[in-house]
XYZ file of C-alpha atoms in Angstrom:
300
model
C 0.000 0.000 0.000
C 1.431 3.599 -0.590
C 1.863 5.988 1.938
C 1.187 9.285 2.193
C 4.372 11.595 1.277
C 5.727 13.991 3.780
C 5.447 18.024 3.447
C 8.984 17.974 2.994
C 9.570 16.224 0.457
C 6.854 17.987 -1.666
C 8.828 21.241 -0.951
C 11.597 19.475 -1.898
C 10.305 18.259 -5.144
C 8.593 21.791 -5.903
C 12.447 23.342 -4.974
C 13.844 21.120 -7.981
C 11.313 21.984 -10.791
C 12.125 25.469 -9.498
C 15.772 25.274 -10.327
C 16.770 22.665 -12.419
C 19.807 21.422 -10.579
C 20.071 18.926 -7.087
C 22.453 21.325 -6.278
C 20.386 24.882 -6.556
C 17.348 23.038 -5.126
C 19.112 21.900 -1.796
C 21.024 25.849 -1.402
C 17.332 27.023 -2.157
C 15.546 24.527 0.607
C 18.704 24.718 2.973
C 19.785 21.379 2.893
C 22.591 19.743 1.918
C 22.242 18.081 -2.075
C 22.332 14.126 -0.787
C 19.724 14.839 1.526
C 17.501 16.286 -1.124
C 18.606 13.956 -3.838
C 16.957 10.840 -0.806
C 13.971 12.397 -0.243
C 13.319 12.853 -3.594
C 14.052 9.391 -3.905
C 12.119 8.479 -1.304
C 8.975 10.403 -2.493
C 9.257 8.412 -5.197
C 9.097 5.066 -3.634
C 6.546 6.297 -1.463
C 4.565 6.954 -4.098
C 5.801 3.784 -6.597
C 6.612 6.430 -9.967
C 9.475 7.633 -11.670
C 9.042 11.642 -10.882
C 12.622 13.111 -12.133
C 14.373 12.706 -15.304
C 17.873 12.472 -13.968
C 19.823 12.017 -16.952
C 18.853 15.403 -18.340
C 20.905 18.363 -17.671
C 19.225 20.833 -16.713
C 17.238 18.328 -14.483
C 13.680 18.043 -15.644
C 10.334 16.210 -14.313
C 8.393 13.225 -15.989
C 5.040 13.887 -17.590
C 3.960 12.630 -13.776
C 6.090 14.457 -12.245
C 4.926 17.813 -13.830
C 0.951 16.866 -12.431
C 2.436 15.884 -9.116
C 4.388 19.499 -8.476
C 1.035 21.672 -9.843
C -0.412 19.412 -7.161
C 1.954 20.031 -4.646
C 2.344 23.584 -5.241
C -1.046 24.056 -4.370
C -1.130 22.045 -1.219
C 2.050 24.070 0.323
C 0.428 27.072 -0.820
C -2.587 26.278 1.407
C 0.023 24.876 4.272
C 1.213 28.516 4.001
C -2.087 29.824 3.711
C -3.482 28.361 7.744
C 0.026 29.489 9.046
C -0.702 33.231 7.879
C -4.351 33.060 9.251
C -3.246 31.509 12.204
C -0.722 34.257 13.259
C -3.025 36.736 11.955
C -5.664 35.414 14.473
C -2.909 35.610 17.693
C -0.741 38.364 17.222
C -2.824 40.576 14.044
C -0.987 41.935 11.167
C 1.991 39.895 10.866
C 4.648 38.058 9.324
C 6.744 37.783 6.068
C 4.741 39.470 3.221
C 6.344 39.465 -0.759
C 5.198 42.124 -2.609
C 5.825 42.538 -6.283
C 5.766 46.430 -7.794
C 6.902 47.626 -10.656
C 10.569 49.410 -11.118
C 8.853 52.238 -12.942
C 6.234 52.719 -9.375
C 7.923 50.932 -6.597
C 11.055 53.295 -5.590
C 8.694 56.939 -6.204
C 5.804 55.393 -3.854
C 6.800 52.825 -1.461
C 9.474 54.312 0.483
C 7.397 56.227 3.367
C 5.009 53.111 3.036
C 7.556 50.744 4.069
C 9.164 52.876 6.896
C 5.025 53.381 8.343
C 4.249 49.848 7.747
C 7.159 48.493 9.749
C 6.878 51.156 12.696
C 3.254 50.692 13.352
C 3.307 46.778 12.554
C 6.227 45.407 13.808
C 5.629 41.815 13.510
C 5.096 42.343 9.616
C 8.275 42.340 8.152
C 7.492 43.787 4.051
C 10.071 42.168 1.293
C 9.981 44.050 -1.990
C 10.457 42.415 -5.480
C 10.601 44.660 -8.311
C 9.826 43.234 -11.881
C 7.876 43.719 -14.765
C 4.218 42.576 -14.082
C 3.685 39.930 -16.733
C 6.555 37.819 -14.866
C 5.225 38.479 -11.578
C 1.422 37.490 -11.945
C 2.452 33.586 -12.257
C 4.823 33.924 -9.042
C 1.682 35.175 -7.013
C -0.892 32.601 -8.299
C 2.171 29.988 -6.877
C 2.385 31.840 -4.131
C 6.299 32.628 -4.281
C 4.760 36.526 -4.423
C 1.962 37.252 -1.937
C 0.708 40.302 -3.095
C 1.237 42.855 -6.267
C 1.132 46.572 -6.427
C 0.067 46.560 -10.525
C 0.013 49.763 -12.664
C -2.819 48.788 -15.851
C -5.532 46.514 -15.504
C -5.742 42.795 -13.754
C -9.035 40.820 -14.254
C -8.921 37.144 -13.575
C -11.056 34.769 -11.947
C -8.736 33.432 -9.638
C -7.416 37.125 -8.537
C -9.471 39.863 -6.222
C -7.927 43.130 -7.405
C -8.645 46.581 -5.131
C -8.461 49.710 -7.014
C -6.302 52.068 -5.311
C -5.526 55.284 -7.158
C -4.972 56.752 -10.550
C -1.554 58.014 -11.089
C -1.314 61.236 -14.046
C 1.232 60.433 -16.943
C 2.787 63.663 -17.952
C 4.174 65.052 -21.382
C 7.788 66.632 -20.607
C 10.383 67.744 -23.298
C 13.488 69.417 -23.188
C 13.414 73.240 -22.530
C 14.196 74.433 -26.130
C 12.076 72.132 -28.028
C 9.616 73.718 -30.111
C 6.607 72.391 -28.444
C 7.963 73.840 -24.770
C 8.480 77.074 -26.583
C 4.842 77.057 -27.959
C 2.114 78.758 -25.086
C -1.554 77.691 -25.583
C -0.443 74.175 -26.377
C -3.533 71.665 -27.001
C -3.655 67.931 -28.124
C -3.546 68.884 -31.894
C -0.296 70.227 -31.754
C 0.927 67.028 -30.352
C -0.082 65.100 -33.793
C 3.652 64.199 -35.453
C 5.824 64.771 -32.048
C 8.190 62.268 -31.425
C 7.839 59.982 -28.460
C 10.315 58.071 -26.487
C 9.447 54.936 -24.481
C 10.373 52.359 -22.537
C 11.413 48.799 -23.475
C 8.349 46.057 -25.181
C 7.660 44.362 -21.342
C 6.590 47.653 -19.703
C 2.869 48.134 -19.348
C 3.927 51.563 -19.038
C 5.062 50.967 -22.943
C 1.767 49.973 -23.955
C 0.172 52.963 -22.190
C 2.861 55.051 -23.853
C 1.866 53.127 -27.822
C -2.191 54.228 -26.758
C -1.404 57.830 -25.916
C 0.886 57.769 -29.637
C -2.270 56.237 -31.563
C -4.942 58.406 -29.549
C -2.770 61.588 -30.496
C -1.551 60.729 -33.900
C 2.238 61.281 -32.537
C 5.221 58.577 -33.778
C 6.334 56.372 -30.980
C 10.390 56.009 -31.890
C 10.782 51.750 -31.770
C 14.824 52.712 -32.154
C 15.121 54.702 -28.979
C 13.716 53.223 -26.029
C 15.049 53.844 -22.267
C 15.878 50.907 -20.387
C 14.829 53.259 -17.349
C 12.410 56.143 -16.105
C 16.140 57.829 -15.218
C 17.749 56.976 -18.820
C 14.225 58.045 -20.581
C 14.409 61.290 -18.938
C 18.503 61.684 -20.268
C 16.755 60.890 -23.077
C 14.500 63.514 -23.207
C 17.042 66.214 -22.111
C 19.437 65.813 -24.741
C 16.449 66.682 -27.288
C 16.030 63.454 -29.225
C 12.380 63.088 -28.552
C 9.524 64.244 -26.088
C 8.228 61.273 -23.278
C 5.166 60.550 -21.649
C 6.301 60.113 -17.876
C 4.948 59.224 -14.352
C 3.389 61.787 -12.152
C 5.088 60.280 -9.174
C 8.709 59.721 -10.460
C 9.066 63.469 -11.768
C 7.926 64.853 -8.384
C 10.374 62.720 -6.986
C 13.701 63.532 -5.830
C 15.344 62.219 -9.028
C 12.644 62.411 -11.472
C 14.565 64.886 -13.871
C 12.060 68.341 -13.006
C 15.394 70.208 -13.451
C 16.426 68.975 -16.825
C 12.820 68.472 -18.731
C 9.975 70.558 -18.896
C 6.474 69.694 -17.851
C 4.320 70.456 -21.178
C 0.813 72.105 -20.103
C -1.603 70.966 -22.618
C -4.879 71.289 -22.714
C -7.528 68.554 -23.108
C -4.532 66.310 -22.228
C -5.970 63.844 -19.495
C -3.991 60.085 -19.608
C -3.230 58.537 -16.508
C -2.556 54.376 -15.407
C -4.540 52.777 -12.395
C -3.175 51.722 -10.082
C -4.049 48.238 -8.218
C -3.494 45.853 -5.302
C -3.829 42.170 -6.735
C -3.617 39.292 -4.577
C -5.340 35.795 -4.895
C -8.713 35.165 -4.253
C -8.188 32.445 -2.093
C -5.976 34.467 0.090
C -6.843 37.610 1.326
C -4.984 38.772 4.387
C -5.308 41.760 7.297
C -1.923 42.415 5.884
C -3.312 42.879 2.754
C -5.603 45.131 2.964
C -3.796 47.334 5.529
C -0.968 47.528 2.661
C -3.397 48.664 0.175
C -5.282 50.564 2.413
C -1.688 52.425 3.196
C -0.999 53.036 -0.558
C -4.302 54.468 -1.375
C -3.819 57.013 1.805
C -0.439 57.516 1.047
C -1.047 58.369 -2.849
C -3.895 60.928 -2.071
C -1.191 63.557 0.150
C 1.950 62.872 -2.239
């Protein structure tokens, strides 16, 4: 008769389709590599399959092995889930929460959010991961990210997504380009005008691409920042006008002393901004995060 396989070893298991190697897996579990390499072993006795393909370099999983991790991803992730409600229930917002932002939102907002979070909830401790969001929405739904900050729009089934504010995207050029000379500037005069963005995984980009197509301006594919800092450089040195982040020009690097804001009228764009989290796992943590943001957002 099989027996039922320990937590461990599912972790284990999960740890190696994670990283391909015996040797990553163990560094990333904290074990030595022959202990992982037995219990993965001895998973698979317990449960009488082949689950690794060991001859394969980078290490890969049989066609059971594959079902078997999705399975055990999702019992871990509910493991986690009762540990989080449990402490929740004793000591209230608390513990280890991974939050995924975006590079072009994160270091402009989160800051004073962070440095309130951890004074008034000490038990929390707040890890941020920045990335672009179409690599972070599968880390949440396996639960390696617990909660994203998104900029653009999130609808799924399995997600609950709080809207928390809408951030204004601003039209800046360099001080002597003709369309910072011009006074009285309104959204026809922006039909031709060169535009600068940000590399293809952005949804910033695609934002960017609408505003180019809404206002009959030329989006330059052969100039793209890899940054909001390098975009603004960009800008500066007069090869192009750019459609920037309220948030990251009134910060303290956000480039108000080398670009010009451009006041046009009728000129309106803007991204949402979201919390997303899964629907199966909503937290007091959670909500006092986004709850923070949206506070936060409305006095910056």
């Amino acid at each position: 008769m099989l027996t039922m396989p320990k937590l461990r070893q599912l972790e284990y298991l999960v740890a190696l389709d994670d990283h391909a190697t015996f040797r990553k897996a163990a560094q990333a579990v904290g074990v030595s590599q022959p202990t992982l390499t037995q219990q993965v072993q001895a998973l698979e006795a317990r449960l009488g399959a082949q689950l690794v393909q060991r001859k394969s370099s980078p290490v890969s999983l049989t066609p059971i092995g594959r079902e078997i991790v999705s399975r055990a991803r999702r019992i871990l992730l509910g493991i986690d889930e009762i540990r989080k409600f449990a402490s929740e229930d004793s000591v209230g917002v608390a513990g280890i929460v991974r939050l995924g932002i975006s590079a072009t939102l994160g270091p402009y907002l989160m800051p004073e959010i962070v440095a309130g979070l951890h004074r008034d909830f000490p038990a929390m401790r707040l890890h941020l991961v920045e990335g672009m969001l179409d690599d972070q929405l599968p880390l949440l739904r396996r639960g390696a990210l617990d909660l994203i900050i998104a900029t653009g729009t999130v609808r799924s089934q399995d997600l609950e997504t709080v809207a928390l504010f809408d951030e204004p995207l601003r039209l800046v050029a360099a001080p002597d380009h003709p369309l910072a000379l011009k006074s009285g500037l309104s959204c026809a005069d922006l039909a031709g005008a060169k535009v600068l963005g940000l590399g293809s995984g952005h949804v910033l980009q695609h934002m960017i691409a609408e505003q180019c197509i809404h206002h009959s301006m030329e989006l330059l594919a052969d100039y793209q920042g890899s940054s909001l800092d390098s975009l603004c450089q960009m800008v500066a040195s007069g090869m192009g006008i750019a459609i920037l982040p309220d948030l990251y020009l009134r910060s303290a690097v956000g480039g108000r002393n080398v670009v010009q804001h451009l006041q046009v009228g009728g000129w309106s764009a803007c991204r949402p901004v979201s919390a997303v989290w899964r629907a199966d796992a909503g937290h007091k943590s959670h909500a006092e995060i986004a709850q923070r943001i949206r506070q936060t957002a409305q006095v910056l």
